[in-house]
Coordinates of C-alpha atoms (C1' of nucleotides) in Angstrom, one line a residue:
Chain A
M17 CA -10.2 6.4 -25.8
N18 CA -8.5 4.2 -28.3
R19 CA -5.2 2.3 -27.7
K20 CA -2.3 4.5 -28.8
K21 CA -0.9 2.9 -32.0
R22 CA 2.8 2.7 -31.9
W23 CA 3.4 3.6 -35.5
Q24 CA 1.6 6.7 -36.6
P25 CA 1.6 8.7 -39.9
L26 CA 3.7 11.9 -40.1
F27 CA 2.9 14.2 -42.9
F28 CA 5.5 16.3 -44.6
Y29 CA 4.3 19.3 -46.5
A30 CA 5.2 22.9 -47.3
S31 CA 3.1 26.0 -47.4
I32 CA 3.9 28.0 -50.5
S33 CA 3.4 31.8 -50.9
G34 CA -0.1 32.2 -52.4
G35 CA -1.7 29.9 -49.9
R36 CA -1.2 26.6 -51.7
T37 CA 0.1 23.7 -49.8
L38 CA 2.6 21.4 -51.5
F39 CA 2.4 17.9 -50.3
F40 CA 5.7 15.9 -50.0
D41 CA 5.3 12.6 -48.3
I42 CA 3.8 10.5 -45.5
I43 CA 5.9 8.2 -43.4
L44 CA 5.0 6.0 -40.5
I45 CA 6.8 7.1 -37.4
D46 CA 7.3 5.8 -33.8
W47 CA 6.6 8.9 -31.8
H48 CA 7.9 7.5 -28.6
A49 CA 11.4 6.7 -30.1
L50 CA 11.4 10.1 -31.7
K51 CA 10.7 11.9 -28.5
N52 CA 13.5 10.0 -26.8
L53 CA 15.8 10.9 -29.6
F54 CA 15.0 14.6 -29.2
I55 CA 15.5 14.5 -25.4
R56 CA 18.9 12.9 -25.9
C57 CA 19.9 15.5 -28.4
L58 CA 18.9 18.3 -26.2
L59 CA 20.7 17.0 -23.2
H60 CA 24.4 17.6 -24.0
N61 CA 25.1 16.8 -20.4
F62 CA 22.7 14.3 -18.9
T63 CA 23.3 15.3 -15.4
S64 CA 21.9 18.7 -16.2
L65 CA 18.4 17.3 -15.6
F66 CA 19.5 16.5 -12.0
Q67 CA 20.9 19.9 -11.7
K68 CA 17.6 21.4 -12.9
Y69 CA 15.7 19.2 -10.4
L70 CA 17.9 20.4 -7.5
E71 CA 17.3 24.0 -8.6
E72 CA 13.6 23.6 -8.7
K73 CA 13.3 21.7 -5.4
T74 CA 15.8 23.4 -3.3
E75 CA 17.6 26.7 -2.8
L76 CA 21.3 26.0 -2.9
T77 CA 24.4 28.2 -3.0
Q78 CA 26.8 27.6 -5.9
A79 CA 29.2 25.9 -3.5
E80 CA 26.5 23.6 -2.1
S81 CA 25.4 22.6 -5.6
E82 CA 29.0 21.8 -6.6
R83 CA 29.5 19.8 -3.4
I84 CA 26.5 17.7 -4.3
Q85 CA 27.6 17.2 -7.8
S86 CA 31.1 16.1 -6.6
F87 CA 29.5 13.1 -4.9
A88 CA 27.4 12.1 -7.8
I89 CA 28.1 8.8 -9.5
I90 CA 26.7 8.5 -13.1
K91 CA 25.3 5.2 -14.1
K92 CA 23.8 4.0 -17.4
L93 CA 21.6 0.9 -17.7
R94 CA 20.6 -0.8 -20.9
K95 CA 17.0 -2.1 -21.2
R96 CA 16.5 -5.2 -19.0
Q97 CA 19.8 -4.5 -17.1
Y98 CA 19.6 -4.9 -13.3
L99 CA 20.2 -2.0 -10.9
L100 CA 19.6 -4.3 -7.9
Q101 CA 19.1 -8.0 -7.6
E102 CA 17.2 -9.9 -4.8
G103 CA 19.6 -10.9 -2.1
D104 CA 22.1 -8.0 -2.6
V105 CA 22.3 -5.2 -0.1
W106 CA 21.3 -1.8 -1.6
K107 CA 23.8 0.9 -0.7
Y108 CA 22.7 4.0 -2.7
D109 CA 20.3 6.8 -3.1
A110 CA 19.4 6.9 -6.8
F111 CA 17.9 9.6 -8.9
I112 CA 16.8 8.9 -12.5
T113 CA 17.7 11.5 -15.1
Q114 CA 16.4 9.6 -18.1
G115 CA 14.5 6.4 -18.6
C116 CA 12.3 4.1 -16.6
V117 CA 12.9 1.5 -14.0
R118 CA 10.7 -1.1 -12.2
T119 CA 10.9 -2.6 -8.7
Y120 CA 9.5 -6.1 -8.3
T121 CA 9.6 -9.3 -6.4
V122 CA 9.5 -12.9 -7.6
D123 CA 7.4 -15.4 -5.7
E124 CA 8.1 -19.1 -5.3
K125 CA 6.2 -20.0 -8.4
G126 CA 8.3 -17.6 -10.5
G127 CA 5.6 -15.0 -10.8
E128 CA 6.7 -11.4 -10.9
H129 CA 4.9 -8.7 -8.8
V130 CA 5.7 -5.1 -9.7
N131 CA 5.9 -2.9 -6.7
S132 CA 6.6 0.4 -8.3
F133 CA 7.7 2.2 -11.5
S134 CA 10.1 5.1 -11.4
I135 CA 10.9 7.5 -14.3
E136 CA 12.9 10.7 -14.9
N137 CA 12.9 13.1 -11.9
W138 CA 12.1 10.4 -9.4
W139 CA 14.1 8.4 -6.9
T140 CA 14.5 4.7 -6.8
G141 CA 16.0 2.0 -4.6
D142 CA 15.1 -0.2 -1.7
R143 CA 14.8 1.9 1.5
E144 CA 14.4 -1.2 3.7
S145 CA 17.6 -2.8 2.5
L146 CA 19.4 0.5 2.7
M147 CA 18.2 1.3 6.2
M148 CA 18.5 -2.1 7.8
Q149 CA 21.6 -3.1 5.8
Q150 CA 19.9 -6.4 5.0
P151 CA 19.6 -8.3 1.7
S152 CA 16.9 -7.0 -0.5
R153 CA 13.7 -8.8 -1.3
F154 CA 13.4 -6.7 -4.5
N155 CA 14.8 -6.7 -8.0
I156 CA 15.1 -3.4 -9.8
D157 CA 15.7 -3.4 -13.6
A158 CA 15.4 -1.0 -16.5
I159 CA 12.3 -0.9 -18.7
E160 CA 14.0 1.4 -21.1
D161 CA 17.7 2.5 -21.5
T162 CA 18.1 4.5 -18.3
E163 CA 20.6 7.0 -16.8
L164 CA 20.9 7.6 -13.1
V165 CA 22.8 9.6 -10.6
L166 CA 23.9 7.6 -7.5
F167 CA 25.1 8.6 -4.1
T168 CA 26.6 6.2 -1.6
H169 CA 24.4 6.4 1.5
E170 CA 27.3 7.7 3.6
N171 CA 27.8 10.6 1.2
F172 CA 24.1 11.1 1.0
E173 CA 23.8 11.4 4.8
L174 CA 26.8 13.7 4.9
L175 CA 25.0 16.0 2.4
C176 CA 21.9 15.9 4.5
R177 CA 23.8 16.9 7.5
E178 CA 25.9 19.6 5.8
I179 CA 23.1 21.2 3.6
P180 CA 19.8 21.9 5.4
A181 CA 18.1 22.6 2.1
F182 CA 19.1 19.2 0.8
N183 CA 17.8 17.6 4.0
N184 CA 14.5 19.3 3.6
M185 CA 14.2 18.1 0.0
V186 CA 14.9 14.5 1.1
N187 CA 12.3 14.8 3.9
N188 CA 9.8 16.2 1.4
I189 CA 10.3 13.3 -1.0
L190 CA 9.9 10.8 1.8
Q191 CA 6.7 12.4 2.9
R192 CA 5.3 12.4 -0.6
S193 CA 6.4 8.8 -1.1
F194 CA 4.6 7.8 2.1
I195 CA 1.5 9.6 1.0
A196 CA 1.6 8.0 -2.4
A197 CA 2.0 4.6 -0.8
Q198 CA -1.0 5.3 1.5
N199 CA -3.1 6.3 -1.5
R200 CA -2.1 3.1 -3.3
I201 CA -3.2 1.0 -0.4
Q202 CA -6.4 2.9 -0.3
A203 CA -7.0 2.2 -4.0
S204 CA -6.2 -1.5 -3.7
L205 CA -8.7 -1.8 -0.9
T206 CA -11.6 0.1 -2.3
L207 CA -11.5 0.0 -6.1
T208 CA -12.5 -2.6 -8.7
A209 CA -10.1 -3.7 -11.4
E210 CA -11.5 -1.3 -13.9
E211 CA -11.4 1.6 -11.4
K212 CA -7.8 0.8 -10.5
Y213 CA -6.8 1.0 -14.2
L214 CA -8.6 4.3 -14.8
N215 CA -7.2 5.7 -11.6
F216 CA -3.7 4.7 -12.7
V217 CA -4.0 6.2 -16.2
N218 CA -5.4 9.4 -14.7
K219 CA -2.7 9.7 -12.0
Y220 CA 0.2 8.8 -14.2
P221 CA -0.6 9.9 -17.8
G222 CA 2.2 8.9 -20.0
F223 CA 3.1 5.7 -18.0
A224 CA 0.5 3.7 -19.8
S225 CA 1.9 4.2 -23.2
R226 CA 5.5 3.6 -22.1
I227 CA 5.3 0.6 -19.9
P228 CA 4.4 -2.9 -21.2
Q229 CA 0.8 -3.9 -20.2
T230 CA 1.9 -7.1 -18.5
M231 CA 3.8 -5.0 -16.0
I232 CA 1.0 -2.5 -15.5
A233 CA -1.3 -5.4 -14.8
S234 CA 1.1 -6.8 -12.2
Y235 CA 1.4 -3.3 -10.6
L236 CA -2.3 -3.1 -10.3
G237 CA -2.6 -6.6 -8.9
M238 CA -4.5 -8.2 -11.8
T239 CA -3.6 -10.6 -14.7
P240 CA -2.6 -9.3 -18.1
E241 CA -5.8 -10.9 -19.6
T242 CA -8.0 -8.9 -17.3
L243 CA -6.2 -5.7 -18.1
S244 CA -6.5 -6.4 -21.8
R245 CA -10.3 -6.9 -21.5
I246 CA -10.7 -3.8 -19.4
R247 CA -8.9 -1.7 -22.0
K248 CA -11.1 -3.1 -24.7
Q249 CA -14.2 -2.2 -22.7
T250 CA -13.1 1.3 -21.8
A251 CA -12.0 2.0 -25.4
K252 CA -15.6 1.5 -26.5
K253 CA -16.9 4.2 -24.2
Chain B
M61 CA -5.1 -21.5 18.2
N62 CA -8.5 -21.0 19.7
R63 CA -10.4 -17.7 19.9
K64 CA -9.5 -15.8 23.0
K65 CA -12.5 -15.8 25.3
R66 CA -13.1 -12.4 26.8
W67 CA -14.1 -13.7 30.2
Q68 CA -11.8 -16.2 31.7
P69 CA -11.6 -17.9 35.0
L70 CA -9.1 -16.7 37.7
F71 CA -8.4 -19.1 40.5
F72 CA -7.7 -17.9 44.0
Y73 CA -5.8 -20.3 46.3
A74 CA -3.2 -20.5 48.9
S75 CA -0.3 -22.9 49.4
I76 CA -0.2 -23.9 53.0
S77 CA 3.0 -25.2 54.8
G78 CA 3.0 -28.9 54.3
G79 CA 2.3 -28.8 50.6
R80 CA -1.5 -28.7 50.8
T81 CA -3.3 -26.2 48.7
L82 CA -6.3 -24.4 50.1
F83 CA -8.8 -23.5 47.5
F84 CA -10.7 -20.2 47.9
D85 CA -12.8 -19.2 44.9
I86 CA -13.0 -18.9 41.1
I87 CA -14.1 -15.7 39.5
L88 CA -14.6 -14.8 35.8
I89 CA -12.3 -12.0 34.8
D90 CA -11.8 -9.7 31.8
W91 CA -8.1 -9.8 31.4
H92 CA -7.9 -7.0 29.0
A93 CA -9.7 -4.6 31.2
L94 CA -7.6 -5.7 34.1
K95 CA -4.4 -5.1 32.2
N96 CA -5.6 -1.6 31.3
L97 CA -6.4 -0.9 34.9
F98 CA -2.9 -1.9 36.0
I99 CA -1.3 0.2 33.3
R100 CA -3.3 3.2 34.4
C101 CA -2.4 2.7 38.1
L102 CA 1.3 2.5 37.2
L103 CA 1.2 5.6 35.1
H104 CA 0.9 8.4 37.7
N105 CA 1.6 10.8 34.8
F106 CA 0.5 9.6 31.5
T107 CA 2.9 11.7 29.5
S108 CA 5.7 9.7 31.1
L109 CA 5.3 7.1 28.3
F110 CA 6.0 9.8 25.8
Q111 CA 9.0 10.9 27.9
K112 CA 10.2 7.3 27.9
Y113 CA 9.7 7.0 24.1
L114 CA 11.8 10.1 23.6
E115 CA 14.6 8.8 25.8
E116 CA 14.7 5.5 23.9
K117 CA 14.5 7.0 20.4
T118 CA 16.7 10.0 20.8
E119 CA 19.5 11.5 22.8
L120 CA 18.3 14.7 24.3
T121 CA 19.6 17.2 26.8
Q122 CA 17.4 18.0 29.8
A123 CA 16.7 21.4 28.2
E124 CA 15.7 20.0 24.9
S125 CA 13.5 17.5 26.5
E126 CA 11.7 20.2 28.5
R127 CA 11.4 22.3 25.4
I128 CA 9.6 19.4 23.7
Q129 CA 7.3 18.8 26.7
S130 CA 6.4 22.5 26.8
F131 CA 4.8 22.3 23.4
A132 CA 2.9 19.1 24.1
I133 CA -0.9 19.2 24.2
I134 CA -2.5 16.4 26.1
K135 CA -5.7 15.0 24.7
K136 CA -8.0 12.2 25.8
L137 CA -10.5 10.4 23.7
R138 CA -13.4 8.2 24.8
K139 CA -14.0 5.0 22.8
R140 CA -15.6 5.9 19.4
Q141 CA -14.7 9.6 19.8
Y142 CA -13.3 11.2 16.7
L143 CA -9.8 12.7 16.5
L144 CA -10.3 13.7 12.8
Q145 CA -13.3 13.8 10.6
E146 CA -13.4 13.6 6.8
G147 CA -13.4 17.1 5.4
D148 CA -11.5 18.8 8.2
V149 CA -7.9 19.8 7.8
W150 CA -5.5 18.0 10.1
K151 CA -3.1 20.3 11.8
Y152 CA -1.1 18.2 14.3
D153 CA 1.5 15.6 14.8
A154 CA 0.1 13.1 17.3
F155 CA 1.7 10.5 19.5
I156 CA -0.4 7.9 21.3
T157 CA 0.5 7.3 24.9
Q158 CA -2.3 4.9 25.7
G159 CA -5.1 3.2 23.7
C160 CA -5.8 2.5 20.1
V161 CA -7.0 4.5 17.1
R162 CA -8.1 3.6 13.6
T163 CA -7.8 5.6 10.3
Y164 CA -10.5 4.9 7.7
T165 CA -12.4 6.2 4.7
V166 CA -16.1 5.8 4.0
D167 CA -17.1 5.0 0.4
E168 CA -20.3 6.3 -1.4
K169 CA -22.2 3.1 -0.3
G170 CA -21.4 3.8 3.3
G171 CA -18.8 1.1 3.6
E172 CA -15.8 1.7 5.9
H173 CA -12.3 0.9 4.8
V174 CA -9.7 0.8 7.5
N175 CA -6.4 2.2 6.3
S176 CA -4.4 1.7 9.5
F177 CA -4.4 1.1 13.2
S178 CA -2.2 2.9 15.7
I179 CA -1.5 2.0 19.3
E180 CA 0.7 3.2 22.2
N181 CA 4.1 4.4 21.1
W182 CA 3.0 5.1 17.5
W183 CA 2.2 8.3 15.7
T184 CA -1.1 8.9 14.0
G185 CA -2.8 11.6 11.8
D186 CA -3.2 12.4 8.1
R187 CA 0.2 13.4 6.6
E188 CA -1.4 14.3 3.2
S189 CA -3.9 16.7 4.8
L190 CA -1.2 18.2 7.0
M191 CA 1.3 18.7 4.3
M192 CA -1.0 20.0 1.6
Q193 CA -3.3 21.8 4.0
Q194 CA -6.3 20.3 2.3
P195 CA -9.4 18.7 3.7
S196 CA -8.8 15.1 4.8
R197 CA -10.3 12.1 3.1
F198 CA -9.9 10.1 6.3
N199 CA -11.6 9.7 9.6
I200 CA -9.7 8.8 12.7
D201 CA -11.5 7.6 15.8
A202 CA -10.7 5.7 19.0
I203 CA -11.2 2.0 19.3
E204 CA -10.4 2.1 23.0
D205 CA -10.2 5.0 25.4
T206 CA -7.1 6.7 24.2
E207 CA -4.6 9.3 25.4
L208 CA -2.5 11.3 23.0
V209 CA 0.2 14.0 22.9
L210 CA -0.4 16.5 20.2
F211 CA 1.9 19.1 18.7
T212 CA 0.7 21.8 16.3
H213 CA 2.6 21.4 13.1
E214 CA 4.3 24.8 13.4
N215 CA 5.7 23.9 16.8
F216 CA 6.6 20.5 15.5
E217 CA 8.6 21.9 12.7
L218 CA 10.2 24.4 15.1
L219 CA 11.3 21.5 17.2
C220 CA 12.7 19.7 14.2
R221 CA 14.7 22.7 13.2
E222 CA 15.9 23.4 16.8
I223 CA 16.7 19.9 17.9
P224 CA 18.7 17.7 15.4
A225 CA 18.0 14.6 17.4
F226 CA 14.3 15.2 17.2
N227 CA 14.6 15.8 13.5
N228 CA 16.4 12.5 13.1
M229 CA 13.8 10.7 15.1
V230 CA 11.0 12.1 12.9
N231 CA 12.9 11.1 9.8
N232 CA 13.4 7.7 11.1
I233 CA 9.7 7.2 11.8
L234 CA 8.9 8.4 8.3
Q235 CA 11.3 6.0 6.7
R236 CA 9.8 3.1 8.8
S237 CA 6.3 4.2 8.0
F238 CA 7.2 4.2 4.3
I239 CA 8.8 0.8 4.5
A240 CA 5.8 -0.6 6.3
A241 CA 3.5 0.8 3.6
Q242 CA 5.6 -0.8 0.9
N243 CA 5.4 -4.1 2.7
R244 CA 1.7 -3.8 3.0
I245 CA 1.3 -3.1 -0.7
Q246 CA 3.5 -6.1 -1.4
A247 CA 1.4 -8.3 0.9
S248 CA -1.9 -7.1 -0.7
L249 CA -0.5 -8.0 -4.2
T250 CA 0.9 -11.4 -3.5
L251 CA -0.9 -13.1 -0.6
T252 CA -4.2 -15.0 -0.4
A253 CA -6.8 -14.0 2.2
E254 CA -5.5 -16.6 4.6
E255 CA -1.9 -15.6 4.2
K256 CA -2.8 -12.0 4.7
Y257 CA -4.4 -12.8 8.1
L258 CA -1.5 -15.0 9.3
N259 CA 0.9 -12.4 8.2
F260 CA -1.0 -9.8 10.1
V261 CA -1.2 -11.8 13.3
N262 CA 2.4 -12.7 13.0
K263 CA 3.5 -9.1 12.4
Y264 CA 1.3 -7.4 15.0
P265 CA 0.8 -10.0 17.8
G266 CA -1.6 -8.4 20.3
F267 CA -3.6 -6.4 17.7
A268 CA -5.8 -9.4 16.8
S269 CA -7.2 -9.8 20.4
R270 CA -7.7 -6.1 20.9
I271 CA -9.3 -4.9 17.7
P272 CA -12.8 -6.0 16.6
Q273 CA -12.7 -8.6 13.8
T274 CA -14.8 -6.5 11.5
M275 CA -12.1 -3.8 11.5
I276 CA -9.3 -6.3 11.0
A277 CA -11.2 -7.8 8.0
S278 CA -11.6 -4.3 6.5
Y279 CA -7.9 -3.5 7.1
L280 CA -6.9 -6.7 5.3
G281 CA -9.3 -6.0 2.4
M282 CA -11.8 -8.8 3.0
T283 CA -15.3 -9.3 4.4
P284 CA -15.9 -10.1 8.1
E285 CA -17.5 -13.4 6.9
T286 CA -14.3 -14.5 5.1
L287 CA -12.2 -13.6 8.1
S288 CA -14.4 -15.6 10.4
R289 CA -14.1 -18.6 8.2
I290 CA -10.4 -18.3 7.9
R291 CA -10.1 -18.1 11.7
K292 CA -12.2 -21.2 12.0
Q293 CA -10.0 -23.1 9.6
T294 CA -6.6 -22.0 11.0
A295 CA -7.9 -22.8 14.6
K296 CA -8.2 -26.5 13.5
K297 CA -4.6 -26.8 12.5
Chain C
dG236 C1' 15.7 -10.1 -43.7
dT237 C1' 13.9 -13.5 -41.1
dA238 C1' 13.2 -16.8 -37.4
dA239 C1' 12.5 -17.1 -32.5
dA240 C1' 10.8 -14.9 -28.6
dA241 C1' 7.9 -11.7 -26.3
dA242 C1' 3.7 -9.1 -25.8
dC243 C1' -1.1 -8.8 -26.6
dT244 C1' -6.0 -10.5 -27.5
dT245 C1' -9.9 -13.4 -27.2
dG246 C1' -12.7 -17.3 -25.7
dA247 C1' -14.1 -21.0 -22.4
dT248 C1' -14.1 -22.5 -17.9
dC249 C1' -13.1 -22.4 -12.9
dT250 C1' -12.7 -20.6 -8.1
dA251 C1' -11.6 -17.5 -4.1
dG252 C1' -14.0 -14.7 -1.9
dA253 C1' -18.3 -11.6 -2.0
dT254 C1' -23.0 -11.2 -1.0
dC255 C1' -27.3 -12.4 1.2
dA256 C1' -29.7 -14.3 5.1
dA257 C1' -30.5 -15.8 9.6
dG258 C1' -29.3 -17.2 14.3
dA259 C1' -26.3 -16.8 18.6
dG260 C1' -23.4 -14.2 21.7
dT261 C1' -21.9 -9.7 23.6
dT262 C1' -22.0 -4.9 24.8
dT263 C1' -24.4 -0.6 25.7
dG264 C1' -27.1 2.6 27.8
dA265 C1' -31.5 4.3 29.8
Chain D
dT113 C1' -31.9 -5.0 34.4
dC114 C1' -33.5 -5.4 30.0
dA115 C1' -34.2 -4.2 25.2
dA116 C1' -31.8 -2.5 21.3
dA117 C1' -27.7 -2.5 18.9
dC118 C1' -23.7 -4.4 17.7
dT119 C1' -20.4 -8.4 16.6
dC120 C1' -19.5 -13.0 15.3
dT121 C1' -20.7 -17.4 13.1
dT122 C1' -22.5 -20.5 9.6
dG123 C1' -24.8 -21.9 5.4
dA124 C1' -26.4 -21.1 0.5
dT125 C1' -25.6 -18.8 -3.7
dC126 C1' -23.3 -15.6 -6.9
dT127 C1' -19.6 -13.2 -9.5
dA128 C1' -15.3 -10.6 -10.6
dG129 C1' -11.4 -11.9 -11.9
dA130 C1' -8.1 -16.1 -12.4
dT131 C1' -6.6 -19.8 -15.1
dC132 C1' -5.9 -22.4 -19.3
dA133 C1' -5.5 -22.5 -24.2
dA134 C1' -4.7 -20.9 -28.8
dG135 C1' -4.2 -17.3 -32.2
dT136 C1' -2.1 -12.7 -33.7
dT137 C1' 1.0 -8.9 -33.5
dT138 C1' 5.3 -6.8 -32.2
dT139 C1' 10.0 -6.9 -30.9
dT140 C1' 14.5 -8.8 -30.8
dA141 C1' 18.7 -10.5 -32.4
dC142 C1' 21.6 -12.9 -35.6

DNA sequence: GTAAAAACTTGATCTAGATCAAGAGTTTGA
DNA sequence: TCAAACTCTTGATCTAGATCAAGTTTTTAC
C-alpha cells in the first residue's frame, strides 16, 4: 500500500478504426485538484448538495423543503479561514456542502490538538458552546476551500419543532455522532499507534489522501514523526 | 488527600447539662454501606427517584407522567450481575434509580477496557446495538447492587412521539452525552496520566471512592499500577 | 520564476508509563 | 471462621512512542 503520489501521469490516446491505438501525449496531473474542479463544474448551485442530502435523509413536502431553504445562510471559506475561534460563542448549526474543516484546541504550549474533521455531507460546530451559550474552547478552520449552509440556532430549533421529519433527522445525526465518539474513545483506549492509523484509513477512506499528515497524527493522538514511520512500515507490507 | 479508609471510627457520646461530655463507645463503621442503607430506608418506592428525575427534567401533565410509568419495567441487579453481554442485541432504554454500572469491552488477550460508568440518575445501554439492531460489542454489569427502570425501545419511541417534553428530555440527554464524549476524547488526547486522574476526580467527585481503582485505571486508559503511584504522589501534595 | 515557508522523512536519544513480580490488605462464600 | 480470590501497593526493568535535530520535498505567495 504505497503512499499516493500527488502528481500522477495521465495518458492521452485515441483508438482508431482497425484496432490501432494512436498515442498523443502524457501529462502529469494532480488528481485531487481535478476531481474538485469537476465537482465544482457539476454543481451549478452548490446548495443542491444540501437539497440532495435532505431528500435522502428525510421525507419532506415541497413546502417544508422550501421553508428549510429559506432559513439557510450560505457561507464560503478560503483555505485556513476560521469558521469559529476559541473564545467566541458558536450560534449556528452548520452543514458542509463542499470542502473540509477541522475542529481543534490549542494548549498552553501552543500545540494543536485536532478533535475532529468534517467533510461534505457532514455537520460541524461546537455543540457545547451552542447549548450552554458559553465561549468555545475550540477553533474551527478550513483545510480546503469550503462551502457551508448555516442556520441560526433559533431558526434551527424552529424547524425542528415545525417539521417532525427534520427533527428526526437531527436526532439521528446526534445519535450517530455519539456512537462515533464512543467508538473513538474505545479505539484510543485499546489500540496501538499503528492500529489506530489502520483503523482510521479503513473507516474514513479518502480522508488520508486529503488531509495533511500532521493533522491526522494529531487527530490520532501521536506525533507526525510516529505517523510517518508507521506509514513507511505499513507501505512495505 | 489521603485514601479513604473503608472502615472508620464512629464515636457515641452524650452532652450532659453542665457542659460535661459522657463518652459511651467507639465502633468501626462502613460509611458507604450505612449511606446505602439510609437511602433504601428512605425510598419506600424505588421508582420514586425516577419520578423525581422526570419532574426535574421535564414538565409533564399527571396523565403523561402516568403513561410513562405504565411502560416502565423495574429491574434489580446484584453486584457483578450482567445487564448486557457481548454478542446480545440491546433492546432497551435504561435509567438507573440506585447503584452503579459499568460498560466495557474485552480484548482478545482477555483485558477489560472500561468505556463508561453510570450511576443513579443516569441512563445506560448500548446505543449502537439499539439503533442498528446488531450484536453488542460491550458488556454491562453492576458494580454495586443496582436498580433500574427499563423501557423497550418501541415503547420509548412511542413516548417520544406522544409526549414532546419527554422527547426534549431525551434529546437533551443525547446532546449532553455527546458533549461529554467529546470532552473525554479531548482529555485523552491532551492530558498526562496524572492530569487525567485529577480531571476525573474533579469532574466526578464521589465516583473515585465508590468504584474499584482497577476499573478507574482502565477507564482512564492506564494500568492499575500507574494509578496507584499517581494517587500516592498526589496524596503527598 | 523563485525565495520563503510548510510539510514530510529519517536518525539518535530519552522518558512516561507498561510489564513483570511479589507481598500486604480486603472481600467473599462455603 | 477460614481459605481462596480479589484488590492495592511497591520495586525493578523494559519499550512504544516522544523529543530533538537536520535534511528533503512540496506548497505558497510575491
